Amino acid sequence: MENAVRSADKSANAGLVQKGIKEALFAALISFGMFVLYVGLKTDQNISNELVIVQRWGLLAIFVAIAAVGRFLTVVFLRPHLDARKLAKARSGELDISTEKGFFHTHFLKIALIALLLYPVFIYAVAGPQGSLKWVDNFGIQILIYVMLAWGLNIVVGLAGLLDLGYVAFYAIGAYSYALLSSYFGLSFWVLLPLSGLLAALWGVILGFPVLRLRGDYLAIVTLAFGEIIRLVIINWTDLTKGTFGISGIPKATLFGIPFDASAGGFAKLFHLPMSSAYYKIFLFYLILALCMLTAYVTIRLRRMPIGRAWEAMREDEIACRSLGINTVTTKLTAFATGAMFGGFAGSFFAARQGFVSPESIVFLESAVILAIVVLGGMGSLTGIAIAAIVMVGGTELLREMSFLKMIFGPDFTPELYRMLLFGLAMVVVMLIKPRGFVGSREPTAFLKERKAVSGSFTKEGHG
C-alpha cells in the first residue's frame, strides 16, 4: 500500500515538473515577444547625430530567464503550497480572517503614527542635515502626497463606487490655484490651502452634474475626458498659465509667518541653527502628515454619518438605493466634491513644495497610479491604501538607489527607467495572490450588538 502511494506521489510530482517546464517555456516565449523591442533593441544617437539601433541581447536573455524561472517555481512549488494551505483551512473550518488580534495588529495604527512622527528626527540624526533631504523628501513627503491623493480618490471610488479616471485634474486645479493666486495676489499658503480645496470641490460639483446618469465604463470615459480637458486648457491658456513653460517662483509655505530662508527673521537664524534646507523639508513632512491625518479623520467620520452610508449603499446597488428614498444626485455630488477637495489640498501642497508647476505633472499616468494604489490596497480600506502607496511609490523611488543592478544587467542599465514596468509586474503579482487588495476585510460601521470584521471573500469586490 505504501509503495502504491509513493509511486502515485512520484508520478504526480513528475507530471507537475513537466507542466512547470511547459509553462516556463511558454512564459519565456511571451516575455521574449514583449521585451524584444523594449529591452533587446534600443534607439540611440551616435556622434554624427544619427539614429542608430543598439542591440542588447544579453539583457533580453536575463529578462526572459527571470520570467521562465519565476513561472517554473510558481507552478511547481508556490501554487501547490498555496492550494494545500487553502485545503487545510477549509478542512479545519478556519475563517479567512482571525477573530483574535495580537498586540501589533491591535495597536498597528498607533505604532505607525509614532513611527511617522519620529521618522524625520531619526533620519536627521543619522544622516545629518544634507543627507536627510533625500530620505525625508523622496521617501517621506512623496509617499504621503500619494497617500493623501489615494485616500481622497477612495471616497469617490472605494466608498461611492464611482470610477474616476481624471482625478489628477483636481490635483492640477489645487496646484494652479495656489500658484496663480500666490503669484498675482500675494496671498499666503495658509489662506490658499483651504481656498484651493474649495475651488477643487467646486469643480468636482461641476463634473458631477453631467455624469449623474452615467455608471461604469461611461463614467470612466467622461472623467478621463475631464482630466484631459483640464490639462489642455492649462497648456493652451498661455496668458494665464504660461503653457508648457509652467509657473516658477511660487512662494513657499511659512511657519506662522516665519520663512525658511537665509534672512535675519528666517527659521534658522531665529532659532540659532546652522543654515540648511532640511528644516523646510521636515516642516513640509509634518504638514503633509497632518493633511493626511485630516483626510483619514474626515473619511472615517463621514463613513459613520448618513451620507457615508448612502455612498456605500449606492456603491452596492444604485437602483436599490433609489428605492429606499436616497437622493442619488446629492450623494454623487457630495462624493465628487469631497474627493476633489482633498485632491485640491494635495495640489496646493505640491505647488508650495516644488515652487514650480507645469502640465507635465498632471498627465493621465498620475491618475492611473493613484487608482492602482486604491485598488491594490483594497477599496474602502485606509490602512491597505497607505500600505500600497508605501510599497508602490517607495519601491519606485528605491530603484534610484539600486545602482548595484548594473553589475547584473550591464553598465548601461538604468533602474528608474523600468519603474513602470516593475510597477505593472507588481500589480499583476499582487492581484494574483491578493485579488481583493492588501486588506480585503473591513469592520462595518453599522453592526448589531457586536462589531465583526467581514472577509473580502464574502462581499462584493471585497468592500466589507
Short mmCIF file of C-alpha atoms in Angstrom, two decimals:
data_model
loop_
_atom_site.label_atom_id
_atom_site.label_comp_id
_atom_site.label_asym_id
_atom_site.label_seq_id
_atom_site.Cartn_x
_atom_site.Cartn_y
_atom_site.Cartn_z
CA MET A 1 0.00 0.00 0.00
CA GLU A 2 2.80 2.40 0.92
CA ASN A 3 4.62 1.58 -2.32
CA ALA A 4 1.50 2.40 -4.29
CA VAL A 5 1.13 5.74 -2.51
CA ARG A 6 4.80 6.59 -3.11
CA SER A 7 4.58 5.71 -6.77
CA ALA A 8 1.46 7.85 -7.11
CA ASP A 9 3.24 10.80 -5.45
CA LYS A 10 6.26 10.37 -7.73
CA SER A 11 4.08 10.31 -10.84
CA ALA A 12 2.19 13.39 -9.62
CA ASN A 13 5.45 15.25 -8.96
CA ALA A 14 6.81 14.21 -12.34
CA GLY A 15 3.64 15.47 -14.03
CA LEU A 16 3.89 18.73 -12.07
CA VAL A 17 7.51 19.26 -13.10
CA GLN A 18 6.60 18.52 -16.72
CA LYS A 19 3.78 21.04 -16.55
CA GLY A 20 6.15 23.57 -14.96
CA ILE A 21 8.68 23.15 -17.78
CA LYS A 22 5.98 23.63 -20.42
CA GLU A 23 4.61 26.76 -18.78
CA ALA A 24 8.14 28.10 -18.22
CA LEU A 25 8.90 27.74 -21.93
CA PHE A 26 5.61 29.41 -22.76
CA ALA A 27 6.38 32.27 -20.33
CA ALA A 28 9.84 32.65 -21.88
CA LEU A 29 8.29 32.89 -25.36
CA ILE A 30 5.78 35.53 -24.21
CA SER A 31 8.40 37.57 -22.38
CA PHE A 32 10.65 37.45 -25.45
CA GLY A 33 7.85 38.82 -27.61
CA MET A 34 7.05 41.54 -25.06
CA PHE A 35 10.59 42.72 -24.34
CA VAL A 36 12.39 42.24 -27.67
CA LEU A 37 11.54 45.76 -28.85
CA TYR A 38 11.60 47.32 -25.39
CA VAL A 39 14.73 45.77 -23.90
CA GLY A 40 16.55 43.88 -26.66
CA LEU A 41 16.66 46.82 -29.08
CA LYS A 42 17.31 50.42 -28.13
CA THR A 43 17.47 53.55 -30.26
CA ASP A 44 20.34 55.95 -29.62
CA GLN A 45 22.25 58.78 -31.30
CA ASN A 46 25.85 58.48 -32.41
CA ILE A 47 28.49 61.19 -32.69
CA SER A 48 27.11 62.27 -36.09
CA ASN A 49 23.68 62.79 -34.53
CA GLU A 50 22.32 59.81 -36.45
CA LEU A 51 19.69 57.47 -35.08
CA VAL A 52 21.15 54.00 -34.55
CA ILE A 53 19.80 50.78 -33.04
CA VAL A 54 21.73 49.31 -30.11
CA GLN A 55 21.33 45.57 -29.61
CA ARG A 56 21.10 44.32 -26.02
CA TRP A 57 20.51 40.59 -26.40
CA GLY A 58 22.26 39.73 -23.15
CA LEU A 59 19.92 41.97 -21.16
CA LEU A 60 16.95 40.49 -23.01
CA ALA A 61 18.15 36.96 -22.16
CA ILE A 62 18.24 37.87 -18.46
CA PHE A 63 14.64 39.16 -18.57
CA VAL A 64 13.47 36.02 -20.39
CA ALA A 65 15.32 33.75 -17.94
CA ILE A 66 13.78 35.53 -14.96
CA ALA A 67 10.29 35.08 -16.43
CA ALA A 68 10.85 31.39 -17.18
CA VAL A 69 12.38 30.54 -13.81
CA GLY A 70 9.72 32.52 -11.95
CA ARG A 71 6.93 30.72 -13.79
CA PHE A 72 8.51 27.31 -13.14
CA LEU A 73 8.87 27.98 -9.41
CA THR A 74 5.31 29.28 -9.24
CA VAL A 75 3.81 26.20 -10.92
CA VAL A 76 5.94 23.57 -9.18
CA PHE A 77 6.35 25.00 -5.68
CA LEU A 78 4.32 28.12 -4.89
CA ARG A 79 0.90 27.22 -6.28
CA PRO A 80 0.79 23.67 -4.75
CA HIS A 81 1.81 25.14 -1.39
CA LEU A 82 -0.96 27.76 -1.50
CA ASP A 83 -3.54 25.20 -2.64
CA ALA A 84 -2.57 22.83 0.17
CA ARG A 85 -2.83 25.67 2.65
CA LYS A 86 -6.32 26.63 1.45
CA LEU A 87 -7.41 22.98 1.57
CA ALA A 88 -6.13 22.60 5.13
CA LYS A 89 -8.00 25.75 6.18
CA ALA A 90 -11.20 24.53 4.52
CA ARG A 91 -10.99 21.14 6.22
CA SER A 92 -10.34 22.64 9.64
CA GLY A 93 -13.13 25.19 9.22
CA GLU A 94 -10.77 28.12 9.80
CA LEU A 95 -12.08 31.51 8.70
CA ASP A 96 -10.26 33.73 6.21
CA ILE A 97 -9.79 36.28 8.96
CA SER A 98 -8.75 35.73 12.52
CA THR A 99 -11.03 36.85 15.33
CA GLU A 100 -8.09 37.05 17.72
CA LYS A 101 -5.83 40.05 17.26
CA GLY A 102 -2.26 40.26 18.53
CA PHE A 103 -0.64 43.30 20.13
CA PHE A 104 0.87 44.57 16.87
CA HIS A 105 -2.39 44.15 14.94
CA THR A 106 -4.41 45.86 17.67
CA HIS A 107 -2.09 48.86 18.04
CA PHE A 108 -0.86 48.98 14.43
CA LEU A 109 -2.19 52.47 13.70
CA LYS A 110 -0.71 53.94 16.88
CA ILE A 111 2.67 52.33 16.18
CA ALA A 112 2.60 53.59 12.58
CA LEU A 113 1.74 57.14 13.68
CA ILE A 114 4.55 57.20 16.26
CA ALA A 115 6.99 55.86 13.64
CA LEU A 116 5.96 58.60 11.20
CA LEU A 117 6.35 61.31 13.84
CA LEU A 118 9.86 60.11 14.71
CA TYR A 119 10.94 59.39 11.13
CA PRO A 120 12.34 62.85 10.20
CA VAL A 121 14.07 63.24 13.57
CA PHE A 122 15.67 59.80 13.24
CA ILE A 123 16.81 60.41 9.66
CA TYR A 124 18.17 63.84 10.57
CA ALA A 125 20.14 62.37 13.49
CA VAL A 126 21.55 59.51 11.41
CA ALA A 127 22.22 61.12 8.01
CA GLY A 128 22.77 64.74 9.04
CA PRO A 129 21.13 67.87 7.59
CA GLN A 130 22.08 67.38 3.94
CA GLY A 131 21.92 63.58 3.94
CA SER A 132 18.37 63.62 5.30
CA LEU A 133 17.00 65.69 2.40
CA LYS A 134 16.62 62.74 0.06
CA TRP A 135 15.04 60.41 2.61
CA VAL A 136 12.64 62.98 4.03
CA ASP A 137 11.62 64.37 0.64
CA ASN A 138 11.59 61.41 -1.76
CA PHE A 139 10.72 58.65 0.69
CA GLY A 140 8.61 60.70 3.09
CA ILE A 141 6.83 63.64 1.51
CA GLN A 142 6.43 61.99 -1.90
CA ILE A 143 4.79 58.89 -0.43
CA LEU A 144 2.49 60.90 1.85
CA ILE A 145 1.30 63.01 -1.10
CA TYR A 146 0.20 59.85 -2.89
CA VAL A 147 -1.36 58.54 0.33
CA MET A 148 -3.47 61.68 0.59
CA LEU A 149 -4.43 61.58 -3.09
CA ALA A 150 -5.36 57.89 -2.85
CA TRP A 151 -7.44 58.48 0.28
CA GLY A 152 -9.24 61.31 -1.50
CA LEU A 153 -9.92 59.12 -4.53
CA ASN A 154 -11.01 56.33 -2.17
CA ILE A 155 -14.05 58.43 -1.25
CA VAL A 156 -15.15 58.51 -4.88
CA VAL A 157 -14.13 55.00 -5.95
CA GLY A 158 -13.94 52.94 -2.77
CA LEU A 159 -16.92 54.31 -0.86
CA ALA A 160 -19.26 55.71 -3.53
CA GLY A 161 -18.31 53.22 -6.27
CA LEU A 162 -17.82 55.91 -8.94
CA LEU A 163 -14.94 55.08 -11.27
CA ASP A 164 -12.92 58.29 -11.72
CA LEU A 165 -10.01 58.25 -14.22
CA GLY A 166 -9.47 62.01 -14.22
CA TYR A 167 -8.75 62.59 -10.54
CA VAL A 168 -5.43 64.26 -11.33
CA ALA A 169 -7.45 67.20 -12.73
CA PHE A 170 -8.44 68.25 -9.19
CA TYR A 171 -4.79 67.90 -8.19
CA ALA A 172 -3.93 70.30 -11.02
CA ILE A 173 -6.69 72.73 -10.04
CA GLY A 174 -5.35 72.92 -6.50
CA ALA A 175 -1.74 73.35 -7.67
CA TYR A 176 -2.51 76.07 -10.23
CA SER A 177 -4.92 77.85 -7.87
CA TYR A 178 -2.15 78.19 -5.32
CA ALA A 179 0.46 79.12 -7.93
CA LEU A 180 -1.64 81.81 -9.63
CA LEU A 181 -3.23 83.37 -6.55
CA SER A 182 0.05 83.48 -4.64
CA SER A 183 1.97 84.92 -7.61
CA TYR A 184 -0.56 87.57 -8.70
CA PHE A 185 -2.22 88.50 -5.39
CA GLY A 186 0.47 87.62 -2.85
CA LEU A 187 -1.80 85.51 -0.66
CA SER A 188 -0.15 83.26 1.90
CA PHE A 189 -0.07 79.47 1.93
CA TRP A 190 -2.42 79.19 4.91
CA VAL A 191 -5.08 81.24 3.12
CA LEU A 192 -4.69 79.47 -0.22
CA LEU A 193 -4.64 75.91 1.19
CA PRO A 194 -8.36 75.86 2.12
CA LEU A 195 -9.22 78.10 -0.84
CA SER A 196 -7.58 75.68 -3.30
CA GLY A 197 -9.53 72.81 -1.77
CA LEU A 198 -12.80 74.73 -2.09
CA LEU A 199 -12.09 75.59 -5.73
CA ALA A 200 -11.32 71.96 -6.49
CA ALA A 201 -14.54 70.92 -4.70
CA LEU A 202 -16.48 73.40 -6.86
CA TRP A 203 -15.03 71.78 -9.99
CA GLY A 204 -15.93 68.39 -8.52
CA VAL A 205 -19.56 69.51 -8.39
CA ILE A 206 -19.28 70.87 -11.95
CA LEU A 207 -18.01 67.47 -13.08
CA GLY A 208 -20.68 65.68 -11.07
CA PHE A 209 -23.67 67.29 -12.80
CA PRO A 210 -23.05 65.91 -16.34
CA VAL A 211 -22.34 62.39 -15.08
CA LEU A 212 -25.34 61.93 -12.79
CA ARG A 213 -26.90 59.34 -15.10
CA LEU A 214 -23.66 57.60 -16.02
CA ARG A 215 -22.17 54.48 -14.46
CA GLY A 216 -19.31 52.09 -15.04
CA ASP A 217 -17.34 52.45 -18.26
CA TYR A 218 -19.25 55.52 -19.45
CA LEU A 219 -18.46 57.35 -16.23
CA ALA A 220 -14.80 56.39 -16.56
CA ILE A 221 -14.66 57.79 -20.12
CA VAL A 222 -16.23 61.11 -19.11
CA THR A 223 -13.93 61.59 -16.11
CA LEU A 224 -10.94 60.71 -18.28
CA ALA A 225 -12.04 63.34 -20.79
CA PHE A 226 -12.45 65.88 -17.98
CA GLY A 227 -8.87 65.31 -16.86
CA GLU A 228 -7.58 65.77 -20.41
CA ILE A 229 -9.68 68.93 -20.90
CA ILE A 230 -8.16 70.50 -17.79
CA ARG A 231 -4.65 69.59 -18.96
CA LEU A 232 -5.22 71.00 -22.45
CA VAL A 233 -6.69 74.22 -21.05
CA ILE A 234 -3.62 74.67 -18.87
CA ILE A 235 -1.32 74.06 -21.85
CA ASN A 236 -3.13 76.41 -24.26
CA TRP A 237 -4.16 79.26 -21.93
CA THR A 238 -0.64 80.67 -22.08
CA ASP A 239 -1.58 84.21 -20.99
CA LEU A 240 -2.60 82.90 -17.58
CA THR A 241 -0.82 79.58 -17.02
CA LYS A 242 2.28 80.18 -19.23
CA GLY A 243 1.55 76.91 -21.02
CA THR A 244 4.23 74.28 -21.17
CA PHE A 245 6.77 76.64 -19.54
CA GLY A 246 4.93 76.34 -16.25
CA ILE A 247 4.81 78.76 -13.34
CA SER A 248 8.00 79.21 -11.35
CA GLY A 249 8.98 81.24 -8.32
CA ILE A 250 5.93 80.15 -6.33
CA PRO A 251 6.14 81.42 -2.72
CA LYS A 252 6.94 78.79 -0.11
CA ALA A 253 4.90 77.93 2.94
CA THR A 254 5.77 79.60 6.24
CA LEU A 255 5.56 78.51 9.87
CA PHE A 256 3.20 81.08 11.41
CA GLY A 257 4.80 83.76 9.27
CA ILE A 258 8.39 82.57 9.84
CA PRO A 259 10.04 81.98 6.43
CA PHE A 260 12.55 79.21 5.79
CA ASP A 261 15.23 81.35 4.17
CA ALA A 262 18.56 82.97 5.00
CA SER A 263 17.08 86.27 6.15
CA ALA A 264 17.51 87.66 9.67
CA GLY A 265 13.96 86.66 10.54
CA GLY A 266 14.29 83.22 8.98
CA PHE A 267 13.76 79.95 10.82
CA ALA A 268 17.45 79.06 11.14
CA LYS A 269 18.59 82.49 12.36
CA LEU A 270 15.63 82.85 14.69
CA PHE A 271 16.38 79.57 16.48
CA HIS A 272 20.18 79.91 16.18
CA LEU A 273 20.55 76.85 13.93
CA PRO A 274 23.03 76.28 11.09
CA MET A 275 21.66 77.12 7.66
CA SER A 276 20.14 74.11 5.90
CA SER A 277 17.21 73.38 3.62
CA ALA A 278 16.46 70.27 5.69
CA TYR A 279 14.35 72.30 8.13
CA TYR A 280 11.90 73.26 5.38
CA LYS A 281 11.63 69.65 4.20
CA ILE A 282 10.98 68.43 7.74
CA PHE A 283 8.34 71.12 8.16
CA LEU A 284 6.68 70.03 4.90
CA PHE A 285 6.80 66.40 6.06
CA TYR A 286 4.83 67.17 9.22
CA LEU A 287 2.49 69.41 7.24
CA ILE A 288 1.56 66.72 4.70
CA LEU A 289 1.31 64.20 7.55
CA ALA A 290 -1.21 66.48 9.26
CA LEU A 291 -3.15 66.80 5.99
CA CYS A 292 -3.18 63.01 5.63
CA MET A 293 -4.47 62.63 9.18
CA LEU A 294 -7.18 65.20 8.41
CA THR A 295 -8.17 63.24 5.30
CA ALA A 296 -8.35 59.97 7.25
CA TYR A 297 -10.33 61.56 10.10
CA VAL A 298 -12.88 63.16 7.77
CA THR A 299 -13.25 59.92 5.80
CA ILE A 300 -13.84 57.84 8.92
CA ARG A 301 -16.34 60.34 10.33
CA LEU A 302 -18.22 60.61 7.03
CA ARG A 303 -18.49 56.82 6.75
CA ARG A 304 -20.35 56.75 10.05
CA MET A 305 -22.71 59.55 9.03
CA PRO A 306 -25.82 59.11 6.87
CA ILE A 307 -24.00 60.44 3.80
CA GLY A 308 -21.32 57.79 4.19
CA ARG A 309 -23.93 55.06 4.49
CA ALA A 310 -25.60 56.47 1.38
CA TRP A 311 -22.28 56.29 -0.52
CA GLU A 312 -21.81 52.65 0.40
CA ALA A 313 -25.45 51.83 -0.43
CA MET A 314 -25.08 53.47 -3.85
CA ARG A 315 -21.85 51.57 -4.43
CA GLU A 316 -23.51 48.21 -3.81
CA ASP A 317 -26.74 48.82 -5.77
CA GLU A 318 -27.85 52.20 -7.08
CA ILE A 319 -31.35 51.01 -8.02
CA ALA A 320 -31.97 49.64 -4.52
CA CYS A 321 -30.50 52.85 -3.14
CA ARG A 322 -33.09 54.90 -5.03
CA SER A 323 -35.89 52.60 -3.94
CA LEU A 324 -35.00 53.37 -0.31
CA GLY A 325 -35.58 57.07 -0.94
CA ILE A 326 -31.92 58.13 -1.02
CA ASN A 327 -31.27 61.13 -3.25
CA THR A 328 -28.54 59.81 -5.54
CA VAL A 329 -28.00 63.27 -7.08
CA THR A 330 -26.75 64.84 -3.86
CA THR A 331 -24.99 61.61 -2.91
CA LYS A 332 -22.91 61.60 -6.09
CA LEU A 333 -22.21 65.34 -5.96
CA THR A 334 -21.02 65.19 -2.35
CA ALA A 335 -18.74 62.24 -3.19
CA PHE A 336 -17.17 64.08 -6.14
CA ALA A 337 -16.86 67.34 -4.19
CA THR A 338 -15.32 65.75 -1.09
CA GLY A 339 -12.80 63.68 -3.05
CA ALA A 340 -11.92 66.68 -5.23
CA MET A 341 -11.40 68.87 -2.16
CA PHE A 342 -8.66 66.61 -0.80
CA GLY A 343 -7.12 66.45 -4.27
CA GLY A 344 -7.02 70.27 -4.24
CA PHE A 345 -5.36 70.28 -0.82
CA ALA A 346 -2.67 67.91 -2.11
CA GLY A 347 -2.20 70.00 -5.26
CA SER A 348 -1.67 73.25 -3.34
CA PHE A 349 0.81 71.49 -1.06
CA PHE A 350 2.64 70.15 -4.12
CA ALA A 351 2.95 73.66 -5.57
CA ALA A 352 4.35 75.00 -2.29
CA ARG A 353 6.79 72.11 -2.03
CA GLN A 354 8.11 72.29 -5.60
CA GLY A 355 7.93 76.04 -6.15
CA PHE A 356 7.11 75.18 -9.77
CA VAL A 357 4.12 73.65 -11.54
CA SER A 358 3.75 72.57 -15.16
CA PRO A 359 1.38 70.41 -17.24
CA GLU A 360 3.93 67.56 -17.10
CA SER A 361 2.85 66.84 -13.52
CA ILE A 362 -0.82 66.28 -14.39
CA VAL A 363 -0.75 63.60 -17.09
CA PHE A 364 -3.16 60.66 -17.16
CA LEU A 365 -0.45 58.36 -15.82
CA GLU A 366 -0.75 60.05 -12.42
CA SER A 367 -4.48 59.26 -12.26
CA ALA A 368 -3.75 55.66 -13.23
CA VAL A 369 -1.11 55.32 -10.49
CA ILE A 370 -3.43 56.76 -7.84
CA LEU A 371 -6.29 54.48 -8.91
CA ALA A 372 -3.93 51.49 -8.92
CA ILE A 373 -2.90 52.29 -5.33
CA VAL A 374 -6.57 52.37 -4.27
CA VAL A 375 -7.32 49.03 -5.95
CA LEU A 376 -4.16 47.32 -4.71
CA GLY A 377 -4.67 48.49 -1.16
CA GLY A 378 -8.27 47.32 -1.05
CA MET A 379 -11.08 49.69 -1.97
CA GLY A 380 -12.51 51.29 1.15
CA SER A 381 -9.55 50.39 3.36
CA LEU A 382 -7.45 53.34 4.52
CA THR A 383 -4.76 51.12 6.02
CA GLY A 384 -4.46 48.97 2.90
CA ILE A 385 -4.23 52.02 0.63
CA ALA A 386 -1.46 53.52 2.78
CA ILE A 387 0.48 50.24 2.63
CA ALA A 388 0.03 50.08 -1.15
CA ALA A 389 1.32 53.66 -1.54
CA ILE A 390 4.39 52.88 0.56
CA VAL A 391 5.12 49.72 -1.41
CA MET A 392 4.49 51.12 -4.88
CA VAL A 393 5.74 54.72 -4.63
CA GLY A 394 8.52 53.88 -2.18
CA GLY A 395 9.53 50.92 -4.31
CA THR A 396 9.84 53.01 -7.46
CA GLU A 397 11.86 55.63 -5.58
CA LEU A 398 14.07 52.87 -4.17
CA LEU A 399 15.04 51.90 -7.72
CA ARG A 400 17.13 55.06 -7.93
CA GLU A 401 19.31 53.67 -5.14
CA MET A 402 19.80 50.26 -6.75
CA SER A 403 22.94 51.01 -8.72
CA PHE A 404 24.22 47.51 -7.89
CA LEU A 405 21.81 46.18 -10.52
CA LYS A 406 24.23 47.46 -13.15
CA MET A 407 26.56 44.63 -12.11
CA ILE A 408 23.86 42.15 -13.19
CA PHE A 409 22.26 43.85 -16.20
CA GLY A 410 25.26 45.77 -17.51
CA PRO A 411 26.68 49.30 -17.08
CA ASP A 412 24.08 50.86 -19.40
CA PHE A 413 21.17 49.64 -17.26
CA THR A 414 19.20 52.48 -15.64
CA PRO A 415 16.84 51.03 -13.00
CA GLU A 416 14.50 54.03 -12.70
CA LEU A 417 13.61 53.83 -16.41
CA TYR A 418 11.94 50.47 -15.73
CA ARG A 419 9.88 51.68 -12.78
CA MET A 420 6.54 51.48 -14.62
CA LEU A 421 7.41 48.02 -15.95
CA LEU A 422 8.11 46.81 -12.42
CA PHE A 423 5.05 48.69 -11.17
CA GLY A 424 2.84 46.77 -13.61
CA LEU A 425 4.53 43.48 -12.76
CA ALA A 426 3.96 44.10 -9.06
CA MET A 427 0.29 44.83 -9.75
CA VAL A 428 -0.11 41.53 -11.60
CA VAL A 429 1.61 39.58 -8.79
CA VAL A 430 -0.45 41.23 -6.05
CA MET A 431 -3.71 40.72 -7.92
CA LEU A 432 -2.90 37.03 -8.37
CA ILE A 433 -2.02 36.49 -4.71
CA LYS A 434 -4.41 39.04 -3.09
CA PRO A 435 -7.15 39.71 -5.68
CA ARG A 436 -9.08 41.93 -3.26
CA GLY A 437 -6.11 44.08 -2.33
CA PHE A 438 -3.70 44.10 0.58
CA VAL A 439 -6.56 44.47 3.06
CA GLY A 440 -9.58 42.53 1.82
CA SER A 441 -11.59 42.70 5.04
CA ARG A 442 -13.05 45.64 6.89
CA GLU A 443 -15.05 46.28 10.02
CA PRO A 444 -18.53 47.62 9.18
CA THR A 445 -19.73 50.97 10.53
CA ALA A 446 -23.21 49.61 11.29
CA PHE A 447 -23.46 46.48 13.41
CA LEU A 448 -25.82 44.70 15.82
CA LYS A 449 -24.54 44.10 19.38
CA GLU A 450 -21.03 43.10 18.29
CA ARG A 451 -18.67 44.55 15.69
CA LYS A 452 -17.21 41.81 13.47
CA ALA A 453 -14.87 42.14 10.53
CA VAL A 454 -16.21 40.74 7.27
CA SER A 455 -13.86 38.83 4.99
CA GLY A 456 -13.46 40.05 1.44
CA SER A 457 -14.36 36.53 0.26
CA PHE A 458 -17.97 37.03 1.33
CA THR A 459 -18.53 40.52 -0.05
CA LYS A 460 -18.80 42.15 -3.42
CA GLU A 461 -15.33 43.21 -4.59
CA GLY A 462 -14.07 42.89 -1.01
CA HIS A 463 -15.66 46.11 0.23
CA GLY A 464 -16.70 44.59 3.56
#
